[in-house]
Coordinates of C-alpha atoms and ligand atoms in Angstrom, one line a residue:
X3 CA -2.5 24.4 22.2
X4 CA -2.8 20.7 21.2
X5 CA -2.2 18.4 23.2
X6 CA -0.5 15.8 20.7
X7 CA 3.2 15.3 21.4
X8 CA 5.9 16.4 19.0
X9 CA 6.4 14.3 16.5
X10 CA 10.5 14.3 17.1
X11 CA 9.3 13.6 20.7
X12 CA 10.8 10.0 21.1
X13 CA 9.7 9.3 24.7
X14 CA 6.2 11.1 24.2
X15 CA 5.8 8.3 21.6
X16 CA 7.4 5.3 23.4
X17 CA 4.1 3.7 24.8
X18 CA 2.7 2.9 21.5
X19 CA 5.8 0.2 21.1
X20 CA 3.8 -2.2 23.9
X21 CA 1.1 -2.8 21.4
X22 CA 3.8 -4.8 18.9
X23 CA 5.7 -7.8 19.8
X24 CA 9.0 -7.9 18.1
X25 CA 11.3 -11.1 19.4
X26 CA 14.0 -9.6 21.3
X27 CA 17.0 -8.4 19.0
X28 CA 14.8 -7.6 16.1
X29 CA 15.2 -3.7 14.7
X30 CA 12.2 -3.5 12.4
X31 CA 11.8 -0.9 9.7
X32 CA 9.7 -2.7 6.7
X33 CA 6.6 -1.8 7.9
X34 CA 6.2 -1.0 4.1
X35 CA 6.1 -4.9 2.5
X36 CA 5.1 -6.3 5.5
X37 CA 3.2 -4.5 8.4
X38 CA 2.7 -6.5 11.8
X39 CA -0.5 -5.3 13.4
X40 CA -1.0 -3.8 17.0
X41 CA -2.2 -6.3 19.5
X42 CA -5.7 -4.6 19.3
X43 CA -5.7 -5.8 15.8
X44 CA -4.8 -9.4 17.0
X45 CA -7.3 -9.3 19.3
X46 CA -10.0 -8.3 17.5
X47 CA -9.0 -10.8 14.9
X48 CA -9.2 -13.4 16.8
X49 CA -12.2 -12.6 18.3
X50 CA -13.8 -12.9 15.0
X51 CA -12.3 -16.2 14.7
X52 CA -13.3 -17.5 17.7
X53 CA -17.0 -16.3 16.8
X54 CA -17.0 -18.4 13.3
X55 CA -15.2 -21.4 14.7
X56 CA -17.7 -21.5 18.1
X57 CA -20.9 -21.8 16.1
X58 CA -20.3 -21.8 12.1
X59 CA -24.0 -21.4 11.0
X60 CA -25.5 -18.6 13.3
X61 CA -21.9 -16.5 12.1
X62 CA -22.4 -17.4 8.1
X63 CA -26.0 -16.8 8.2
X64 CA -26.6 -13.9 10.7
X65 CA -23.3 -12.2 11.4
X66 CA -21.1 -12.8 8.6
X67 CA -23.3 -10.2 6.2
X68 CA -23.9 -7.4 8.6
X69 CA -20.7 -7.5 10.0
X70 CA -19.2 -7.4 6.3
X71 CA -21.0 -4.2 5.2
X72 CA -20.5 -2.5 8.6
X73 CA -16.4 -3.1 7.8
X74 CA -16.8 -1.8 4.2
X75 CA -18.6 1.5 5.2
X76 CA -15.9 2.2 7.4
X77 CA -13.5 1.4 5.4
X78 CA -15.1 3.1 2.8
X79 CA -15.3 6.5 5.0
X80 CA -11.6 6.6 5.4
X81 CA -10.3 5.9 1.9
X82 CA -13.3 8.7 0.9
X83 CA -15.6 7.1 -1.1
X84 CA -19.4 5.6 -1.1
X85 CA -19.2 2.3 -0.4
X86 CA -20.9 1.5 -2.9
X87 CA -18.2 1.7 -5.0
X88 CA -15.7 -0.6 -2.8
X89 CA -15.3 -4.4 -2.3
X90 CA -13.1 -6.1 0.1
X91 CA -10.3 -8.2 -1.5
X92 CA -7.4 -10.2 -0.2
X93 CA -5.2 -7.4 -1.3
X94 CA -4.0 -4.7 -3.8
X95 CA -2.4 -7.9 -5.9
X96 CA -6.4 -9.2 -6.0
X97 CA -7.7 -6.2 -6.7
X98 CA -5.3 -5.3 -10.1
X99 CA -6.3 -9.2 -11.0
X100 CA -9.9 -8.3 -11.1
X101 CA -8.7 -4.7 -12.8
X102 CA -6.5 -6.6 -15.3
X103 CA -10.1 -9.2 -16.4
X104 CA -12.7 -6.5 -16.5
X105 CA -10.6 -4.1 -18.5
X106 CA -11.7 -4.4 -22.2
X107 CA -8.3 -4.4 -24.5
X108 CA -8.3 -5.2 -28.4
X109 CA -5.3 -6.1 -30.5
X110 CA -3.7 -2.8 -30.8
X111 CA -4.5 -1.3 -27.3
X112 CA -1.9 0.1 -25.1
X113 CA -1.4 0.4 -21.6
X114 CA 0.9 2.5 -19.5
X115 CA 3.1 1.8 -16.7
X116 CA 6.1 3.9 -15.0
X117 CA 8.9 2.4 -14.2
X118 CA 8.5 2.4 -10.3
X119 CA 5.7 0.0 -10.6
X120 CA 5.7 -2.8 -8.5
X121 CA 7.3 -5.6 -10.4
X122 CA 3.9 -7.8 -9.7
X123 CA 1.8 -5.4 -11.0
X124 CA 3.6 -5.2 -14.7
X125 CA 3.7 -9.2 -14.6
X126 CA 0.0 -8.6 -14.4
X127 CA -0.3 -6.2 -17.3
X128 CA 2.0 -8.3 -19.3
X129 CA -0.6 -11.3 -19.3
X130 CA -3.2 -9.4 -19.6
X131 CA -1.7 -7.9 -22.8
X132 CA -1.0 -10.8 -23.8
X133 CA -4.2 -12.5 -23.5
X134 CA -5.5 -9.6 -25.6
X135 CA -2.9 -10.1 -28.4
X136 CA -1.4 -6.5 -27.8
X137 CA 1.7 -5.2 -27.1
X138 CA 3.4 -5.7 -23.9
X139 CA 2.7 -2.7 -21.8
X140 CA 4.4 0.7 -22.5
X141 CA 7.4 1.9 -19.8
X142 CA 7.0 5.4 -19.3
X143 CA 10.5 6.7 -17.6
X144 CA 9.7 9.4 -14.7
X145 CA 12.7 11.9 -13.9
X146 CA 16.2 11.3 -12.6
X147 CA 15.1 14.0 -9.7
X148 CA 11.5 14.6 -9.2
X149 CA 10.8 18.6 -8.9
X150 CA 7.2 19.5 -9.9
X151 CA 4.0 17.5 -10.3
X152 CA 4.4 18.8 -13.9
X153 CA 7.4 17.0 -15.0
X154 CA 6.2 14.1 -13.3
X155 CA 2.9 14.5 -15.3
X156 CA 5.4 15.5 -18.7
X157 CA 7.3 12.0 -18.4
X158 CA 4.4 10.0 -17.9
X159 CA 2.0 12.0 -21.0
X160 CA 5.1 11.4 -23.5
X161 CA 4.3 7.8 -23.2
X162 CA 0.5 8.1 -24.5
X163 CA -0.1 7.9 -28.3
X164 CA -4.1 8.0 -29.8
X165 CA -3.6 3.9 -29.0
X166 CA -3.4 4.3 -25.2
X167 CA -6.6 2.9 -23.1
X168 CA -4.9 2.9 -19.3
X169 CA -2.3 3.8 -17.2
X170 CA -1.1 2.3 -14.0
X171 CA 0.2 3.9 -11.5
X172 CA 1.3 3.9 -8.1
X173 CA 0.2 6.5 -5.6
X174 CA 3.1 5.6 -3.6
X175 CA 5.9 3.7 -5.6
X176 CA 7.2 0.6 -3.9
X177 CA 11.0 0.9 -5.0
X178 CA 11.2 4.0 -4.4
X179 CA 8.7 5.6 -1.9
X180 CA 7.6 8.4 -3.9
X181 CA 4.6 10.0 -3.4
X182 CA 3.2 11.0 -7.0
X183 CA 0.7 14.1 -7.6
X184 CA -1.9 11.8 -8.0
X185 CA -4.6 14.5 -8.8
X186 CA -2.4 16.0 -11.5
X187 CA -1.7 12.5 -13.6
X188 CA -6.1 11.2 -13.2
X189 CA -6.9 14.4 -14.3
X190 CA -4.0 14.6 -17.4
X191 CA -5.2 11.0 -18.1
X192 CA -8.8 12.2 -18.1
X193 CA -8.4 14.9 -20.7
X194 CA -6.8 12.1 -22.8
X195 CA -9.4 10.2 -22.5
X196 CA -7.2 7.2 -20.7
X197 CA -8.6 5.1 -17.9
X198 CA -6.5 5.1 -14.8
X199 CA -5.7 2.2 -12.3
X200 CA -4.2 3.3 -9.1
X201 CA -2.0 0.7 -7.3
X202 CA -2.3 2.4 -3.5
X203 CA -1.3 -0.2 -0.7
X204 CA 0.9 2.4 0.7
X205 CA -1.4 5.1 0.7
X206 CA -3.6 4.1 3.2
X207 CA -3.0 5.8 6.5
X208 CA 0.1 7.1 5.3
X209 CA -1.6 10.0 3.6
X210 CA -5.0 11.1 3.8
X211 CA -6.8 9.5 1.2
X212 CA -10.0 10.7 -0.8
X213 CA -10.2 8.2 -4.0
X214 CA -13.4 10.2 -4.9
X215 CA -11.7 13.2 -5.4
X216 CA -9.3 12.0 -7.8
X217 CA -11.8 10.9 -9.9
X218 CA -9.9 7.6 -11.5
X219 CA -11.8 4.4 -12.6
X220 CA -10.3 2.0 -10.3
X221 CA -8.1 2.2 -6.7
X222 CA -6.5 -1.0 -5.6
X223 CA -4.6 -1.6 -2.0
X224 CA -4.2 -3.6 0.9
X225 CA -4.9 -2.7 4.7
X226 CA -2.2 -5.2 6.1
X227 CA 0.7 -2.0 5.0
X228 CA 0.2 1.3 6.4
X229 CA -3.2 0.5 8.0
X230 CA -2.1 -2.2 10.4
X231 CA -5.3 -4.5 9.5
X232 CA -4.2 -7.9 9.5
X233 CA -2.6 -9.5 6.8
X234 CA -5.4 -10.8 3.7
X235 CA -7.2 -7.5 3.7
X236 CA -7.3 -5.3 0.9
X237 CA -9.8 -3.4 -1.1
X238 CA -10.8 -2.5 -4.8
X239 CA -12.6 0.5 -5.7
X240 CA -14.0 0.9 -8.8
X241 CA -15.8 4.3 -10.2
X242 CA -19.3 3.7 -11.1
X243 CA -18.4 4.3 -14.4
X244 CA -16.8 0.6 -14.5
X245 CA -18.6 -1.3 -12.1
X246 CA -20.9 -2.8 -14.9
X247 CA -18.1 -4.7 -16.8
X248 CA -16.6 -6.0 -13.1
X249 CA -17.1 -9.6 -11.6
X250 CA -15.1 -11.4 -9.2
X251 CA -12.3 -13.7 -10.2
X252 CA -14.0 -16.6 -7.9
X253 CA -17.9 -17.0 -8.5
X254 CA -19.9 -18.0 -5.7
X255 CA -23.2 -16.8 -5.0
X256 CA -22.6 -13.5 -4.3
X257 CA -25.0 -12.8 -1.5
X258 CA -26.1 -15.5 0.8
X259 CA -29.7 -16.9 0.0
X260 CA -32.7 -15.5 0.2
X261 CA -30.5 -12.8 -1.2
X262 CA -29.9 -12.6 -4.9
X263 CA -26.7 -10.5 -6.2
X264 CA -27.9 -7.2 -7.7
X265 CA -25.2 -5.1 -7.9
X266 CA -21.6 -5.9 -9.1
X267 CA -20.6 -5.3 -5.4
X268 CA -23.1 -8.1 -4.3
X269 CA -21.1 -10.3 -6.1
X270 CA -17.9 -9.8 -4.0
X271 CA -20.0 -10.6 -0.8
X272 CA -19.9 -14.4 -0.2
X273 CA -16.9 -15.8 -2.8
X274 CA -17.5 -19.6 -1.0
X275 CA -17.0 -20.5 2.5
X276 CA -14.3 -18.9 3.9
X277 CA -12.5 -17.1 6.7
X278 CA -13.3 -13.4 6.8
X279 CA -12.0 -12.0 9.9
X280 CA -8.9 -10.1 8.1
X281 CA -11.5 -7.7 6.8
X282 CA -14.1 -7.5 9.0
X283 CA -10.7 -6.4 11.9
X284 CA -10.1 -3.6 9.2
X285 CA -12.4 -1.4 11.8
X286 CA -10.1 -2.5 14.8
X287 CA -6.9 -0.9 12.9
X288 CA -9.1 1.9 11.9
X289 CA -10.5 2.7 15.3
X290 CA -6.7 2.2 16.8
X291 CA -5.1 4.9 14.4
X292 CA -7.9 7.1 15.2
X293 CA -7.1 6.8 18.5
X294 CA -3.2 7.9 18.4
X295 CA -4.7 10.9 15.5
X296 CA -4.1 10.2 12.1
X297 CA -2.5 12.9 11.7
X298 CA -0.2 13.2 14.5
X299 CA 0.3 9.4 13.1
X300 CA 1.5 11.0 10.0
X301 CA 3.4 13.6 11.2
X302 CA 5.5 11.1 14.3
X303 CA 6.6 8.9 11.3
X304 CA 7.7 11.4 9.1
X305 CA 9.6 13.3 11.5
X306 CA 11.5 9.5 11.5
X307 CA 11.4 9.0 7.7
X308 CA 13.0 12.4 7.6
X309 CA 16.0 11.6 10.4
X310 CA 16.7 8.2 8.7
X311 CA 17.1 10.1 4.9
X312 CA 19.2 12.7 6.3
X313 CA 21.3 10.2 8.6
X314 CA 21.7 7.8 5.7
X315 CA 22.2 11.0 2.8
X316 CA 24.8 12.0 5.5
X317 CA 26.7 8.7 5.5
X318 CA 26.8 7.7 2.3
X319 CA 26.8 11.5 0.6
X320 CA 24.2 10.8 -2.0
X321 CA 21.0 12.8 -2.5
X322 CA 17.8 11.6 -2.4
X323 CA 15.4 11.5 -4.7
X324 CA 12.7 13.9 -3.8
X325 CA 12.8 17.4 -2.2
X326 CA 12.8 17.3 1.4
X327 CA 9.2 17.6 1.4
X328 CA 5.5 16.0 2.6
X329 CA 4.2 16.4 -0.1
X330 CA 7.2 14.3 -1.6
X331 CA 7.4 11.3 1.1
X332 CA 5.4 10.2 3.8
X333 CA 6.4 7.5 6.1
X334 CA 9.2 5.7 4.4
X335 CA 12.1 7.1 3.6
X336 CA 14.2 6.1 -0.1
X337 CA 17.9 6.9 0.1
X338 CA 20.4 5.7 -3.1
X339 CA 23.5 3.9 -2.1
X340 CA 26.9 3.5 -3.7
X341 CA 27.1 1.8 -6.5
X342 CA 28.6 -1.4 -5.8
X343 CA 32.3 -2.1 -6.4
X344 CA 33.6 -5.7 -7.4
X345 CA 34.5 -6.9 -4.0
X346 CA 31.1 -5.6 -2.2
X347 CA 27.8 -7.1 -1.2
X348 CA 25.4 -6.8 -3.8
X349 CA 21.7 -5.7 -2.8
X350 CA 20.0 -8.8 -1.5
X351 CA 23.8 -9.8 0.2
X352 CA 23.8 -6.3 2.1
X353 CA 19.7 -6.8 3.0
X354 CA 20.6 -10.1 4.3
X355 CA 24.1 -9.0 6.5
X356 CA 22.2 -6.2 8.0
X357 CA 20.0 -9.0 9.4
X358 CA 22.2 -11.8 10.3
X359 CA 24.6 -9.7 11.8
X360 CA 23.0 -7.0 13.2
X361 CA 18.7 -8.0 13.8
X362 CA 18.0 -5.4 11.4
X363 CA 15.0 -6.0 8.7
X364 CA 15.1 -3.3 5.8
X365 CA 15.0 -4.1 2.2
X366 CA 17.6 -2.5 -0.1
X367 CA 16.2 -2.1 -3.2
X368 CA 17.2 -2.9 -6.9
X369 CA 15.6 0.1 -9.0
X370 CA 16.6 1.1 -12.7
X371 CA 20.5 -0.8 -12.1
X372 CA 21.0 1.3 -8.8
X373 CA 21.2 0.1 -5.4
X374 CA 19.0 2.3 -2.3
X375 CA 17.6 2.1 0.8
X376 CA 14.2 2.1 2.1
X377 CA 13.5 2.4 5.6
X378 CA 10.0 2.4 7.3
X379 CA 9.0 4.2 10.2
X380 CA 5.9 2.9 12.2
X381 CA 4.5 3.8 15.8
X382 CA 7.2 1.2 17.1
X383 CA 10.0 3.0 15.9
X384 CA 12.3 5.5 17.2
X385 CA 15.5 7.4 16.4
X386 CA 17.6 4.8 17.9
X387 CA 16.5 2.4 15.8
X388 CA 17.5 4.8 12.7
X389 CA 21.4 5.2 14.5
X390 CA 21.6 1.4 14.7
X391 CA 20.8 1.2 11.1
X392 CA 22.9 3.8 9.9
X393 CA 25.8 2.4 12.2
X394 CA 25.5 -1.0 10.7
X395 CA 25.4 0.3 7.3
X396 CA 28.6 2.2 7.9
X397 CA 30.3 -0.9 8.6
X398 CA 28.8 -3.0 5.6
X399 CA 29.5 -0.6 3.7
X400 CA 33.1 0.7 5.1
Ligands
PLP105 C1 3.2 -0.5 -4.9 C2 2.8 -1.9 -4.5 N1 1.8 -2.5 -5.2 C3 1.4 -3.7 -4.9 C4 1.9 -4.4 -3.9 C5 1.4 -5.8 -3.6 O1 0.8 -5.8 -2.3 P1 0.2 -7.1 -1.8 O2 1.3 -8.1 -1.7 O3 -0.3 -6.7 -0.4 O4 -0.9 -7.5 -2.7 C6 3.0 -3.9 -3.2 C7 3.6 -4.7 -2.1 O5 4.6 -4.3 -1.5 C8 3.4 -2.6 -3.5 O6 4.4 -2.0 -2.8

């Protein structure tokens, strides 16, 4: 028998809510955009800090590097990958920056996108596009109601013509908290020929991740979502396949002297003086998730995800997206809303009631003309938190 509690067990789970600091009144489910980091985090942050701002020299020159490389080969053992083929960045916006200048693109080129990108992320592709006197990126249109990783492969191959160099994708989409069948779109792509760029922030820690498995040419995200890590930590991966044409987008030295850059990843190493404790706390978040059990992590807020879709299907009597599935959604739940009559609150009004009047902090989401919901579950959340939602959005939306 394990010994891990159920993951519907609300008071089995309760403890974990002291390591988080909400001021009082605040009902937080947006762990997705923005996730606070346990006070072990903090801690460990600061400690860093204190270690750099105590004696500046002896960190730069004899901890800073060591301390660096231990953090990436953690970091690098979670996300399953060497680590040589990994380089902290500030996050997954960073990482598709560098993505978007290394990638070669003529006049004539095309690159992919769906339509649940992150809005960023085609801003990105746009430029870079443009830059390269091509087309604006390609939309590729994934289905109304997602049912196989076939169609979703389908929507996304009807897009590619002989012209198409990359696609972009999200593992987990941002508007609408999809998990997409990853392995079945990098390995599609592969047989096409087409170089994929995987925009992951969510997918750290709320799946288990192996980037070498899926075999695609570059992995963005940032540890400051699912991970907990403080906020300015991220990662790029980039498949050895790539790494020649790669360079940071702020040159420096690389490695600190007598050291002289190498590698490509030697170049991410020292980008000028500056303050790395984000990344080098990445281990802290690890070693604090391993601690509750990834998996049991996984499971706890997906047993919530799942009580906030049904509540919120229930009240507004609209069907999600996705089957009711794991494999589907992980720790955020997507539900659509009503579309909005004259006299009601459009999205950003009703994000903004729910937290003026009621302390609750949830983003309701613009997506393809349709408003929706997308609520976050983290260790700190329970199913009360879910019932005050879904009672606040019954009156907004009454
Ligand atoms: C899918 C996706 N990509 C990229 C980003 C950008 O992340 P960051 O602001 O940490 O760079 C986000 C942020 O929410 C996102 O949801």
């Amino acid at each position: 028998m394990s010994d891990r509690p159920a993951p519907d067990d609300d008071a089995a789970w309760a403890h974990w809510r002291d390591q988080w600091r909400f001021p009082d009144g605040v009902t937080y489910l947006n762990h997705g955009s923005f996730g606070p980091p346990p006070l072990a985090v903090r801690q460990a942050r600061r400690a860093w800090i204190e270690r750099l701002d105590n004696q500046p020299m002896d960190f730069f020159v004899r901890q800073f590097e060591p301390a660096w490389f231990a953090a990436r080969q953690r970091l690098a053992q979670l996300v399953g990958t060497d680590e040589a083929n990994l380089v902290p960045v500030d996050n997954a916006t960073a990482g598709m920056n560098v993505v978007a200048a290394a990638f070669s693109l003529t006049p004539g080129d095309e690159v992919v996108l769906t339509d649940h990108e992150y809005g960023a992320v085609r801003r990105i592709w746009q430029r870079a596009c443009a830059r390269a006197r091509t087309d604006e990126p390609k939309i590729a249109t994934l289905p109304e109601r997602f049912t196989s990783a076939e169609q979703v492969v389908e929507a996304i191959l009807s897009s590619f013509t002989p012209a198409t160099r990359l696609l972009v994708v999200s593992h987990i989409t941002s508007p609408t908290a999809i998990i997409l069948p990853l392995p079945e779109i990098c390995r599609a792509a592969r047989e096409r020929g087409v170089a994929v760029c995987v925009d992951g922030p969510h997918a750290v820690a709320q799946i288990d991740l192996n980037i070498d498995s899926l075999d695609c040419d570059y992995y963005t995200a940032s540890c400051h979502k699912w991970l907990s890590a403080p906020f300015g930590s991220g990662f790029l991966y980039v498949h050895p396949r790539r790494q020649e044409a790669v360079s940071p987008l702020v040159l420096s030295w690389g490695r600190l002297s007598p050291t002289e850059p190498r590698r490509w990843d030697d170049e991410f190493v020292w980008s000028g003086t500056r303050d790395p404790s984000a990344f080098l706390a990445v281990p802290t978040a690890i070693e604090f998730l391993e601690d509750v059990d990834f998996e049991a992590f996984r499971a706890r807020t997906h047993a919530l995800a799942r009580y906030a879709r049904e509540s919120i299907a229930g009240l507004v009597g609209l069907e999600p997206l996705v089957p009711d599935s794991p494999e589907w959604y992980g720790s955020m739940a997507h539900v659509p809303l009503p579309p909005k009559r004259a006299e009601e609150l459009d999205a950003r009004q009703l994000q903004n009631a729910l937290w003026r009047n009621f302390g609750i902090e949830v983003p309701i989401v613009e997506h393809n003309g349709r408003r929706a919901i997308r609520v976050s579950c983290h260790l700190y959340n329970n199913r009360r938190d879910i019932d005050r939602l879904v009672n606040a959005l019954g009156k907004l939306l009454a």
